mmCIF file of C-alpha atoms in Angstrom:
data_model
loop_
_atom_site.group_PDB
_atom_site.id
_atom_site.type_symbol
_atom_site.label_atom_id
_atom_site.label_comp_id
_atom_site.label_asym_id
_atom_site.label_seq_id
_atom_site.Cartn_x
_atom_site.Cartn_y
_atom_site.Cartn_z
ATOM 1 C CA MET A 1 -0.248 -0.075 0.128
ATOM 2 C CA ILE A 2 2.593 1.679 0.882
ATOM 3 C CA ALA A 3 4.876 1.625 -2.370
ATOM 4 C CA VAL A 4 1.452 2.136 -4.396
ATOM 5 C CA ARG A 5 1.012 5.862 -2.707
ATOM 6 C CA LYS A 6 4.498 6.864 -3.406
ATOM 7 C CA ARG A 7 4.354 5.616 -7.141
ATOM 8 C CA GLY A 8 1.120 7.541 -7.410
ATOM 9 C CA LEU A 9 2.511 10.931 -5.332
ATOM 10 C CA LEU A 10 5.487 10.264 -7.794
ATOM 11 C CA ALA A 11 3.708 9.927 -11.059
ATOM 12 C CA GLY A 12 1.200 13.003 -9.523
ATOM 13 C CA GLY A 13 4.430 15.206 -9.280
ATOM 14 C CA LEU A 14 5.911 14.324 -12.803
ATOM 15 C CA VAL A 15 2.068 15.008 -14.210
ATOM 16 C CA ALA A 16 2.467 18.435 -12.640
ATOM 17 C CA ILE A 17 5.615 19.436 -13.691
ATOM 18 C CA THR A 18 5.070 18.202 -17.371
ATOM 19 C CA GLY A 19 1.973 19.856 -17.093
ATOM 20 C CA ALA A 20 3.468 22.949 -16.079
ATOM 21 C CA ALA A 21 6.513 23.050 -18.628
ATOM 22 C CA GLY A 22 3.940 22.517 -21.377
ATOM 23 C CA PHE A 23 2.071 25.709 -20.109
ATOM 24 C CA ALA A 24 5.237 27.266 -20.090
ATOM 25 C CA ALA A 25 5.664 26.426 -23.634
ATOM 26 C CA VAL A 26 2.793 27.493 -24.930
ATOM 27 C CA LEU A 27 3.050 30.817 -23.424
ATOM 28 C CA GLY A 28 6.367 31.349 -25.001
ATOM 29 C CA VAL A 29 8.225 30.883 -21.371
ATOM 30 C CA GLN A 30 11.558 29.553 -21.881
ATOM 31 C CA THR A 31 14.412 28.710 -19.627
ATOM 32 C CA PRO A 32 17.697 30.622 -19.426
ATOM 33 C CA THR A 33 20.213 29.798 -22.116
ATOM 34 C CA PRO A 34 23.645 29.501 -20.794
ATOM 35 C CA ALA A 35 24.951 32.358 -23.399
ATOM 36 C CA HIS A 36 27.503 34.752 -22.189
ATOM 37 C CA ALA A 37 25.930 38.395 -22.196
ATOM 38 C CA ALA A 38 27.853 40.806 -21.725
ATOM 39 C CA VAL A 39 27.760 42.404 -18.474
ATOM 40 C CA ALA A 40 27.999 46.441 -17.938
ATOM 41 C CA HIS A 41 30.232 46.515 -15.086
ATOM 42 C CA ARG A 42 30.531 49.761 -12.330
ATOM 43 C CA CYS A 43 32.787 50.951 -10.150
ATOM 44 C CA GLY A 44 31.300 53.630 -7.785
ATOM 45 C CA VAL A 45 30.918 54.746 -4.150
ATOM 46 C CA GLY A 46 28.594 52.034 -3.323
ATOM 47 C CA ASP A 47 31.137 49.418 -5.156
ATOM 48 C CA ARG A 48 34.289 50.919 -3.797
ATOM 49 C CA ASP A 49 32.442 50.528 0.022
ATOM 50 C CA PHE A 50 31.353 47.050 -0.695
ATOM 51 C CA ILE A 51 34.582 45.997 -1.494
ATOM 52 C CA THR A 52 36.115 47.655 1.783
ATOM 53 C CA LYS A 53 33.575 46.108 4.125
ATOM 54 C CA ALA A 54 33.787 42.608 2.521
ATOM 55 C CA ARG A 55 37.255 42.807 3.234
ATOM 56 C CA ILE A 56 37.082 43.742 6.679
ATOM 57 C CA ASP A 57 34.357 41.455 7.291
ATOM 58 C CA ILE A 58 36.310 38.238 5.802
ATOM 59 C CA ASP A 59 39.444 39.299 7.899
ATOM 60 C CA GLY A 60 37.050 39.961 10.592
ATOM 61 C CA LEU A 61 35.994 36.598 10.960
ATOM 62 C CA GLY A 62 38.874 34.800 10.155
ATOM 63 C CA LEU A 63 40.462 36.439 13.144
ATOM 64 C CA TRP A 64 37.720 35.286 15.005
ATOM 65 C CA ALA A 65 37.924 31.691 13.777
ATOM 66 C CA GLN A 66 41.462 31.564 14.684
ATOM 67 C CA GLU A 67 40.799 32.867 18.261
ATOM 68 C CA TYR A 68 37.891 29.869 18.042
ATOM 69 C CA GLN A 69 40.562 27.526 17.175
ATOM 70 C CA GLN A 70 42.897 28.540 20.144
ATOM 71 C CA GLY A 71 40.149 28.727 22.542
ATOM 72 C CA ASP A 72 39.994 32.230 23.215
ATOM 73 C CA VAL A 73 36.553 32.900 22.133
ATOM 74 C CA THR A 74 33.358 30.861 22.247
ATOM 75 C CA ALA A 75 31.701 29.509 19.105
ATOM 76 C CA GLU A 76 28.544 31.471 20.354
ATOM 77 C CA GLY A 77 30.681 34.378 19.866
ATOM 78 C CA VAL A 78 31.776 32.927 16.285
ATOM 79 C CA PHE A 79 28.089 32.396 15.044
ATOM 80 C CA ARG A 80 27.208 36.280 16.106
ATOM 81 C CA GLN A 81 30.208 37.454 14.533
ATOM 82 C CA SER A 82 28.974 35.497 11.246
ATOM 83 C CA ARG A 83 25.682 36.471 11.629
ATOM 84 C CA ASP A 84 26.648 40.431 12.293
ATOM 85 C CA ALA A 85 28.920 39.869 8.825
ATOM 86 C CA ALA A 86 25.955 38.677 6.843
ATOM 87 C CA GLU A 87 24.043 41.658 7.616
ATOM 88 C CA ARG A 88 26.293 44.273 7.358
ATOM 89 C CA MET A 89 26.958 42.568 3.779
ATOM 90 C CA ARG A 90 22.959 42.503 3.447
ATOM 91 C CA GLN A 91 22.872 46.347 3.960
ATOM 92 C CA ALA A 92 25.803 46.773 1.676
ATOM 93 C CA ALA A 93 24.772 48.276 -1.775
ATOM 94 C CA PRO A 94 27.025 47.952 -4.592
ATOM 95 C CA GLN A 95 25.905 48.662 -7.796
ATOM 96 C CA ASP A 96 28.085 46.591 -10.156
ATOM 97 C CA PRO A 97 26.139 43.389 -11.284
ATOM 98 C CA ALA A 98 29.050 40.994 -10.187
ATOM 99 C CA LEU A 99 29.850 42.573 -6.808
ATOM 100 C CA ARG A 100 26.012 42.245 -6.157
ATOM 101 C CA THR A 101 26.770 38.285 -7.232
ATOM 102 C CA THR A 102 29.460 38.750 -4.655
ATOM 103 C CA ARG A 103 27.305 40.168 -1.931
ATOM 104 C CA ALA A 104 24.969 38.060 -1.960
ATOM 105 C CA LEU A 105 27.353 34.342 -2.134
ATOM 106 C CA LEU A 106 29.202 36.370 0.828
ATOM 107 C CA VAL A 107 26.109 36.616 3.146
ATOM 108 C CA SER A 108 25.305 33.021 2.661
ATOM 109 C CA MET A 109 28.729 32.188 3.117
ATOM 110 C CA PHE A 110 28.829 33.764 6.456
ATOM 111 C CA ILE A 111 25.446 32.252 7.421
ATOM 112 C CA GLU A 112 26.896 28.873 6.900
ATOM 113 C CA TYR A 113 30.391 28.982 8.165
ATOM 114 C CA GLY A 114 28.218 30.504 11.477
ATOM 115 C CA LYS A 115 26.156 27.175 11.294
ATOM 116 C CA ALA A 116 29.082 24.964 11.177
ATOM 117 C CA VAL A 117 30.658 26.413 13.989
ATOM 118 C CA ARG A 118 27.470 26.503 16.016
ATOM 119 C CA ALA A 119 26.979 22.319 15.222
ATOM 120 C CA ARG A 120 29.931 21.558 15.586
ATOM 121 C CA ALA A 121 30.058 23.476 19.487
ATOM 122 C CA ARG A 122 26.589 21.070 19.882
ATOM 123 C CA GLY A 123 28.602 17.966 18.895
ATOM 124 C CA ARG A 124 26.855 17.693 15.455
ATOM 125 C CA ASP A 125 28.329 17.056 12.104
ATOM 126 C CA ALA A 126 29.710 21.017 10.591
ATOM 127 C CA GLY A 127 30.371 18.986 7.607
ATOM 128 C CA PRO A 128 27.670 20.012 5.512
ATOM 129 C CA PHE A 129 27.644 23.860 6.382
ATOM 130 C CA MET A 130 31.561 24.062 5.669
ATOM 131 C CA ILE A 131 31.313 22.294 2.583
ATOM 132 C CA ARG A 132 28.632 24.609 1.539
ATOM 133 C CA ALA A 133 30.612 27.782 3.171
ATOM 134 C CA TYR A 134 33.832 26.412 1.411
ATOM 135 C CA GLY A 135 31.257 26.321 -2.252
ATOM 136 C CA LEU A 136 29.997 29.629 -1.608
ATOM 137 C CA ALA A 137 33.378 31.121 -1.059
ATOM 138 C CA ASN A 138 34.906 29.548 -4.079
ATOM 139 C CA SER A 139 32.130 30.476 -6.316
ATOM 140 C CA ALA A 140 32.403 34.355 -5.104
ATOM 141 C CA HIS A 141 36.093 34.464 -5.848
ATOM 142 C CA ASP A 142 35.174 32.806 -9.358
ATOM 143 C CA VAL A 143 33.171 35.920 -10.204
ATOM 144 C CA LEU A 144 35.515 38.281 -8.760
ATOM 145 C CA GLU A 145 38.384 37.041 -10.362
ATOM 146 C CA GLN A 146 36.222 37.102 -14.163
ATOM 147 C CA SER A 147 35.496 40.492 -13.206
ATOM 148 C CA THR A 148 39.093 41.931 -11.963
ATOM 149 C CA PRO A 149 40.384 43.643 -15.258
ATOM 150 C CA GLU A 150 37.467 45.370 -15.855
ATOM 151 C CA LEU A 151 36.814 46.848 -12.786
ATOM 152 C CA ARG A 152 40.439 47.578 -11.952
ATOM 153 C CA SER A 153 40.514 49.402 -15.239
ATOM 154 C CA MET A 154 37.260 51.582 -13.740
ATOM 155 C CA GLY A 155 39.222 51.706 -10.344
ATOM 156 C CA CYS A 156 37.774 49.490 -8.290
ATOM 157 C CA ASP A 157 40.811 46.669 -6.806
ATOM 158 C CA LEU A 158 39.398 43.698 -5.847
ATOM 159 C CA THR A 159 42.668 42.471 -5.016
ATOM 160 C CA PRO A 160 41.856 42.444 -1.625
ATOM 161 C CA LEU A 161 39.239 40.154 -1.598
ATOM 162 C CA LEU A 162 40.942 37.456 -3.735
#
């Protein structure tokens, strides 16, 4: 009986997905293609401010993490620091598309890192959180690295974030 319900739910889900895809095709809605559109970079005051704030928060959290590993601060302190860093990143207002993407990635990275520290302190597996945090950090690095030449030519030095 349970296997029949699971199959029924699976079949119902597939029908719903197929119906939604057909409806989207009728309306002419298409999924994004992996085309590489030109990105119009900007380097204004908000962008420079974001770069400075991101560098400070990344460096600061690194120091907190080091002190945590040495036993000088608590896991809860590192968690709060990572949460606060995420909030400061949310409040930043870069105008450049690459920096806006980086901001979103850093917000998530800080949150996942804080969750990892908290999980470890509570005796739980921190691995999944750390894997996500490192993946987000790597993605942010990739976005910044690709944008560096154009932003540097406009006066935004991303070197401190790389």
